[in-house]
Amino acid sequence: MLEQVELEGSQLRVSAVGFGCGGLMQSPSRRERMAVLGAAVHSGITHFDTARMYGLGRAEAELGAFLRTVPRDTVTVATKFGIDVGGMARRLGRFQAPARALLRKAPALRRAVKRQQATPETARVYDAATAARSLDESLAALGVDYVDILFVHGPRPGDTVAGGELREFFERACRQGKIRAWGVSQDEGLDTDFAASFAPEGVSQVRADLFHPPPRPADLAFGVLQRSYAALSNALRADAELARRWRHTLQLDPLAPGALPKLILGSSAVATGCRAILYSTTDPLRVSEAAGAVSAPPDPETLARFLALVAEVRGGAAA
């Protein structure tokens, strides 16, 4: 059974694996999107992470449709404020499947949409007015009375995070029953600790993986699989002797189907020092496999050997 873990400071409990909704709308139909979300709950994943910008601005509403099928108090929901989609992307988002098909076939249009969604060069401002407006929009899109966590979304060095007024807003929203906890979800510039403004209550969420551990402890890690899997699988396929040594040390074939993802996911909490991880996919079977990898991680000896082998590859890549 997938463990529930407590996020320090907030005293909020979430499943040790959360489902990230950033790629949810890549599934071509609502039936398939509901299937992958249902597979998450069936596997013991009860934490769902979304944002105003996900799915060309439509992911919150899609998650909201699913939330109407489960008791609200059996799941936790996090959303974010501060980054939105451009007007063109939002208009396309109303016609998600044909829009994505059109973008695949029209490179010039795809580039134009990406330019609108690209991180702007100008500094962003995260203040109470922006947070209040975005929270109300999120609650309406999700069709819920409250979210469990409201994150400052992706601040970068040079952005302005109005910590004092945001803390007052978060505390007020909490008293109003609109949120249960708050914090920062940070994707880049991790040397700047935006979460410190909201310590000790704030929830910290960071991009981290086996090759890029966070510079300080955090509650949740996202992006744990893709970069690590690419780096390790490429290294093993390129070096037969390395692959042989891994097989001998681990007593398994790391290039066998599903073996390497299972090792990465099962070790990510230990490797990143985070209490929980986020996982995203459009395949219901992979959701179940991810939950199983975390609920039944490698034994301590295998885990230590695996992380030692990863450290060697990481050291070689850095050399």
Short mmCIF file of C-alpha atoms in Angstrom, two decimals:
data_model
loop_
_atom_site.label_atom_id
_atom_site.label_comp_id
_atom_site.label_asym_id
_atom_site.label_seq_id
_atom_site.Cartn_x
_atom_site.Cartn_y
_atom_site.Cartn_z
CA MET A 1 0.00 0.00 0.00
CA LEU A 2 1.31 3.44 -0.90
CA GLU A 3 2.39 5.34 2.20
CA GLN A 4 0.95 8.67 3.29
CA VAL A 5 3.67 11.12 4.33
CA GLU A 6 3.47 14.30 6.37
CA LEU A 7 4.81 17.51 4.85
CA GLU A 8 6.82 19.20 7.56
CA GLY A 9 5.51 22.58 8.69
CA SER A 10 2.10 22.32 7.04
CA GLN A 11 1.23 19.05 8.83
CA LEU A 12 -0.55 18.08 5.62
CA ARG A 13 -0.47 14.40 4.66
CA VAL A 14 -0.14 13.36 1.01
CA SER A 15 0.52 10.09 -0.80
CA ALA A 16 4.22 9.31 -1.25
CA VAL A 17 3.62 9.56 -5.00
CA GLY A 18 1.55 12.42 -6.36
CA PHE A 19 0.15 12.66 -9.88
CA GLY A 20 1.41 15.63 -11.89
CA CYS A 21 -1.19 16.99 -14.31
CA GLY A 22 1.21 18.94 -16.51
CA GLY A 23 0.83 16.41 -19.35
CA LEU A 24 -2.73 15.30 -18.62
CA MET A 25 -4.26 16.96 -21.68
CA GLN A 26 -1.87 15.10 -23.98
CA SER A 27 -4.30 12.19 -23.71
CA PRO A 28 -6.61 12.64 -26.71
CA SER A 29 -9.96 11.99 -25.04
CA ARG A 30 -11.70 12.62 -21.75
CA ARG A 31 -12.29 8.90 -21.36
CA GLU A 32 -8.53 8.28 -21.46
CA ARG A 33 -7.81 11.19 -19.12
CA MET A 34 -10.33 9.92 -16.60
CA ALA A 35 -8.82 6.44 -16.92
CA VAL A 36 -5.32 7.59 -16.00
CA LEU A 37 -6.59 9.65 -13.06
CA GLY A 38 -8.71 6.72 -11.91
CA ALA A 39 -5.69 4.42 -12.16
CA ALA A 40 -3.82 6.81 -9.89
CA VAL A 41 -6.44 6.58 -7.15
CA HIS A 42 -6.76 2.83 -7.60
CA SER A 43 -2.98 2.58 -7.06
CA GLY A 44 -3.11 4.60 -3.84
CA ILE A 45 -2.08 7.93 -5.37
CA THR A 46 -4.31 10.53 -3.73
CA HIS A 47 -2.33 13.75 -4.31
CA PHE A 48 -2.87 15.69 -7.55
CA ASP A 49 -0.73 18.61 -8.68
CA THR A 50 -1.89 21.09 -11.32
CA ALA A 51 -1.53 24.77 -12.29
CA ARG A 52 -3.38 27.52 -14.11
CA MET A 53 -1.19 27.13 -17.21
CA TYR A 54 -1.24 23.34 -17.57
CA GLY A 55 -2.93 21.83 -20.61
CA LEU A 56 -3.18 25.14 -22.46
CA GLY A 57 -5.18 26.39 -19.48
CA ARG A 58 -7.58 23.42 -19.35
CA ALA A 59 -5.99 20.91 -16.98
CA GLU A 60 -7.62 22.31 -13.83
CA ALA A 61 -11.11 21.92 -15.29
CA GLU A 62 -10.30 18.38 -16.44
CA LEU A 63 -9.02 17.42 -13.01
CA GLY A 64 -12.13 19.02 -11.57
CA ALA A 65 -14.32 16.71 -13.67
CA PHE A 66 -12.51 13.76 -12.12
CA LEU A 67 -12.74 15.16 -8.59
CA ARG A 68 -16.53 15.08 -8.86
CA THR A 69 -16.30 11.28 -9.02
CA VAL A 70 -14.42 10.80 -5.73
CA PRO A 71 -15.06 12.04 -2.17
CA ARG A 72 -13.22 15.35 -1.87
CA ASP A 73 -11.72 14.53 1.51
CA THR A 74 -10.02 11.40 0.16
CA VAL A 75 -7.64 13.36 -2.11
CA THR A 76 -5.35 16.37 -1.83
CA VAL A 77 -5.05 18.95 -4.60
CA ALA A 78 -2.28 21.47 -5.23
CA THR A 79 -2.39 24.26 -7.76
CA LYS A 80 -0.18 27.24 -8.53
CA PHE A 81 -0.34 30.92 -9.43
CA GLY A 82 1.92 33.36 -11.22
CA ILE A 83 2.39 31.83 -14.69
CA ASP A 84 -0.50 31.85 -17.12
CA VAL A 85 -1.01 30.86 -20.74
CA GLY A 86 -1.08 33.39 -23.55
CA GLY A 87 -4.29 34.35 -25.29
CA MET A 88 -3.61 32.25 -28.39
CA ALA A 89 -2.82 29.16 -26.33
CA ARG A 90 -5.91 29.61 -24.17
CA ARG A 91 -8.15 29.89 -27.23
CA LEU A 92 -6.63 26.73 -28.67
CA GLY A 93 -7.08 25.04 -25.31
CA ARG A 94 -10.86 25.04 -25.75
CA PHE A 95 -10.37 22.53 -28.57
CA GLN A 96 -7.66 20.45 -26.94
CA ALA A 97 -7.37 17.35 -29.17
CA PRO A 98 -7.77 19.06 -32.58
CA ALA A 99 -5.60 21.94 -31.36
CA ARG A 100 -2.74 19.62 -30.43
CA ALA A 101 -3.12 17.79 -33.76
CA LEU A 102 -3.04 21.15 -35.58
CA LEU A 103 0.07 22.24 -33.69
CA ARG A 104 1.84 19.01 -34.63
CA LYS A 105 1.08 19.61 -38.32
CA ALA A 106 1.76 23.38 -38.38
CA PRO A 107 5.31 24.14 -37.20
CA ALA A 108 4.94 27.90 -37.67
CA LEU A 109 1.80 28.02 -35.51
CA ARG A 110 3.46 25.77 -32.92
CA ARG A 111 6.41 28.16 -32.73
CA ALA A 112 4.05 31.13 -32.29
CA VAL A 113 2.24 29.43 -29.40
CA LYS A 114 5.54 28.49 -27.78
CA ARG A 115 6.71 32.09 -28.04
CA GLN A 116 3.58 33.19 -26.17
CA GLN A 117 4.13 30.53 -23.50
CA ALA A 118 7.89 31.00 -23.27
CA THR A 119 9.25 32.29 -20.00
CA PRO A 120 9.40 36.07 -20.46
CA GLU A 121 12.66 37.90 -20.12
CA THR A 122 11.04 40.54 -17.94
CA ALA A 123 10.79 39.81 -14.23
CA ARG A 124 7.51 38.46 -12.91
CA VAL A 125 5.81 39.87 -9.83
CA TYR A 126 4.11 37.51 -7.40
CA ASP A 127 1.87 39.54 -5.13
CA ALA A 128 -1.35 39.18 -3.14
CA ALA A 129 -3.62 40.60 -5.84
CA THR A 130 -2.31 38.13 -8.42
CA ALA A 131 -2.62 35.26 -5.96
CA ALA A 132 -6.19 36.15 -4.97
CA ARG A 133 -7.40 36.45 -8.55
CA SER A 134 -5.68 33.23 -9.62
CA LEU A 135 -6.96 31.26 -6.60
CA ASP A 136 -10.56 32.20 -7.31
CA GLU A 137 -10.11 31.21 -10.96
CA SER A 138 -8.58 27.89 -9.90
CA LEU A 139 -11.39 27.11 -7.45
CA ALA A 140 -13.96 27.83 -10.16
CA ALA A 141 -12.14 25.71 -12.76
CA LEU A 142 -11.65 22.81 -10.36
CA GLY A 143 -15.20 23.07 -9.05
CA VAL A 144 -14.07 22.84 -5.42
CA ASP A 145 -14.39 25.01 -2.33
CA TYR A 146 -10.72 24.74 -1.39
CA VAL A 147 -7.33 23.49 -2.55
CA ASP A 148 -4.96 21.78 -0.18
CA ILE A 149 -1.83 23.65 -1.34
CA LEU A 150 -1.45 26.91 -3.26
CA PHE A 151 2.05 27.32 -4.68
CA VAL A 152 3.98 30.31 -5.93
CA HIS A 153 4.71 28.96 -9.42
CA GLY A 154 8.26 28.85 -10.69
CA PRO A 155 9.86 32.07 -9.41
CA ARG A 156 13.32 32.78 -10.80
CA PRO A 157 16.20 34.90 -9.55
CA GLY A 158 15.25 38.44 -10.49
CA ASP A 159 11.52 37.91 -10.00
CA THR A 160 9.75 39.71 -7.18
CA VAL A 161 8.05 37.52 -4.59
CA ALA A 162 6.22 39.84 -2.18
CA GLY A 163 6.72 37.54 0.78
CA GLY A 164 5.16 39.73 3.46
CA GLU A 165 1.88 40.46 1.72
CA LEU A 166 1.69 36.95 0.31
CA ARG A 167 2.04 35.44 3.77
CA GLU A 168 -0.84 37.66 4.97
CA PHE A 169 -2.89 36.59 1.95
CA PHE A 170 -2.14 32.89 2.48
CA GLU A 171 -3.07 33.08 6.16
CA ARG A 172 -6.29 34.92 5.32
CA ALA A 173 -7.19 32.42 2.58
CA CYS A 174 -6.53 29.63 5.06
CA ARG A 175 -8.88 31.21 7.62
CA GLN A 176 -11.49 31.58 4.87
CA GLY A 177 -11.21 27.87 4.11
CA LYS A 178 -9.97 28.41 0.55
CA ILE A 179 -6.57 26.73 1.10
CA ARG A 180 -5.08 24.42 3.71
CA ALA A 181 -1.39 25.13 3.05
CA TRP A 182 0.88 27.22 0.85
CA GLY A 183 4.41 27.29 -0.44
CA VAL A 184 6.73 27.56 -3.44
CA SER A 185 7.16 25.24 -6.43
CA GLN A 186 10.54 26.05 -7.97
CA ASP A 187 11.85 24.82 -11.30
CA GLU A 188 15.12 26.72 -11.79
CA GLY A 189 17.51 29.03 -9.96
CA LEU A 190 17.39 26.76 -6.92
CA ASP A 191 20.31 28.57 -5.31
CA THR A 192 17.75 31.27 -4.47
CA ASP A 193 15.59 29.99 -1.63
CA PHE A 194 12.20 31.58 -2.24
CA ALA A 195 10.56 29.12 0.16
CA ALA A 196 12.48 30.62 3.09
CA SER A 197 10.03 33.55 3.13
CA PHE A 198 7.27 31.17 4.18
CA ALA A 199 9.18 28.95 6.61
CA PRO A 200 8.50 27.05 8.72
CA GLU A 201 4.89 26.52 7.59
CA GLY A 202 5.49 26.70 3.84
CA VAL A 203 5.57 23.64 1.58
CA SER A 204 8.65 23.41 -0.64
CA GLN A 205 8.41 21.71 -4.03
CA VAL A 206 11.42 21.55 -6.38
CA ARG A 207 12.62 19.96 -9.59
CA ALA A 208 15.11 17.27 -8.56
CA ASP A 209 16.41 13.89 -9.63
CA LEU A 210 19.27 11.47 -9.04
CA PHE A 211 21.65 13.62 -11.10
CA HIS A 212 20.41 16.95 -9.75
CA PRO A 213 19.59 16.67 -6.02
CA PRO A 214 18.12 19.84 -4.51
CA PRO A 215 20.51 22.17 -2.67
CA ARG A 216 18.39 21.96 0.50
CA PRO A 217 15.68 19.69 1.93
CA ALA A 218 12.26 19.91 0.29
CA ASP A 219 8.84 18.35 0.75
CA LEU A 220 8.09 17.30 -2.82
CA ALA A 221 10.23 16.60 -5.87
CA PHE A 222 9.03 16.66 -9.47
CA GLY A 223 10.84 15.68 -12.67
CA VAL A 224 12.48 12.73 -10.90
CA LEU A 225 12.40 10.26 -13.80
CA GLN A 226 12.95 11.72 -17.25
CA ARG A 227 16.45 13.22 -17.04
CA SER A 228 17.84 10.43 -14.87
CA TYR A 229 16.40 7.72 -17.09
CA ALA A 230 17.79 9.34 -20.25
CA ALA A 231 21.26 9.78 -18.75
CA LEU A 232 21.49 6.26 -17.30
CA SER A 233 19.95 4.37 -20.20
CA ASN A 234 22.16 6.21 -22.71
CA ALA A 235 25.27 5.49 -20.63
CA LEU A 236 24.42 1.80 -20.26
CA ARG A 237 23.59 1.30 -23.92
CA ALA A 238 26.77 3.06 -24.99
CA ASP A 239 29.10 1.04 -22.74
CA ALA A 240 28.73 -2.75 -22.74
CA GLU A 241 31.26 -3.16 -19.93
CA LEU A 242 29.38 -0.67 -17.76
CA ALA A 243 26.11 -2.52 -18.40
CA ARG A 244 27.80 -5.84 -17.53
CA ARG A 245 29.11 -4.40 -14.25
CA TRP A 246 25.65 -3.07 -13.37
CA ARG A 247 24.10 -6.48 -14.02
CA HIS A 248 26.69 -8.17 -11.84
CA THR A 249 26.43 -5.65 -9.00
CA LEU A 250 22.65 -5.43 -8.92
CA GLN A 251 21.94 -9.04 -9.92
CA LEU A 252 19.45 -7.84 -12.48
CA ASP A 253 19.47 -6.38 -15.99
CA PRO A 254 18.93 -2.62 -15.69
CA LEU A 255 18.03 -2.45 -19.39
CA ALA A 256 15.24 -5.01 -19.07
CA PRO A 257 11.81 -3.46 -19.70
CA GLY A 258 10.72 -1.43 -16.69
CA ALA A 259 13.78 -2.22 -14.56
CA LEU A 260 15.53 1.14 -14.69
CA PRO A 261 12.40 3.28 -14.11
CA LYS A 262 11.53 1.08 -11.13
CA LEU A 263 15.00 1.58 -9.64
CA ILE A 264 14.92 5.33 -10.23
CA LEU A 265 11.43 5.85 -8.81
CA GLY A 266 12.06 3.52 -5.88
CA SER A 267 15.21 5.42 -4.90
CA SER A 268 14.16 9.00 -5.69
CA ALA A 269 12.87 9.97 -2.25
CA VAL A 270 16.12 8.84 -0.63
CA ALA A 271 18.32 10.33 -3.37
CA THR A 272 16.61 13.73 -3.37
CA GLY A 273 15.87 13.91 0.35
CA CYS A 274 12.23 14.74 -0.40
CA ARG A 275 9.28 13.24 1.43
CA ALA A 276 7.21 12.62 -1.70
CA ILE A 277 7.61 12.68 -5.46
CA LEU A 278 5.38 13.64 -8.36
CA TYR A 279 4.92 11.39 -11.37
CA SER A 280 3.22 12.18 -14.67
CA THR A 281 2.10 9.92 -17.51
CA THR A 282 -0.81 9.34 -19.88
CA ASP A 283 -0.61 5.54 -19.46
CA PRO A 284 -2.71 4.00 -16.66
CA LEU A 285 -0.43 0.97 -16.45
CA ARG A 286 2.61 3.15 -15.83
CA VAL A 287 0.78 4.93 -13.01
CA SER A 288 0.34 1.59 -11.26
CA GLU A 289 3.97 0.66 -11.89
CA ALA A 290 5.19 3.97 -10.43
CA ALA A 291 3.11 3.52 -7.31
CA GLY A 292 4.38 -0.04 -6.97
CA ALA A 293 8.01 1.06 -7.35
CA VAL A 294 7.66 3.46 -4.44
CA SER A 295 5.51 1.25 -2.21
CA ALA A 296 7.96 -1.65 -2.66
CA PRO A 297 11.37 0.05 -3.10
CA PRO A 298 14.67 -1.82 -3.53
CA ASP A 299 16.00 -3.47 -0.39
CA PRO A 300 18.57 -1.32 1.45
CA GLU A 301 21.56 -3.21 0.04
CA THR A 302 20.35 -2.99 -3.56
CA LEU A 303 19.44 0.66 -3.03
CA ALA A 304 22.93 1.48 -1.74
CA ARG A 305 24.56 -0.36 -4.65
CA PHE A 306 22.32 1.36 -7.19
CA LEU A 307 22.99 4.84 -5.83
CA ALA A 308 26.73 4.13 -5.76
CA LEU A 309 26.60 3.12 -9.43
CA VAL A 310 24.59 6.25 -10.25
CA ALA A 311 27.20 8.37 -8.47
CA GLU A 312 29.92 6.85 -10.67
CA VAL A 313 27.98 7.69 -13.86
CA ARG A 314 27.22 11.16 -12.55
CA GLY A 315 30.88 11.72 -11.73
CA GLY A 316 31.91 10.55 -15.18
CA ALA A 317 29.39 12.84 -16.85
CA ALA A 318 30.65 15.80 -14.85
CA ALA A 319 34.31 15.09 -15.65
#
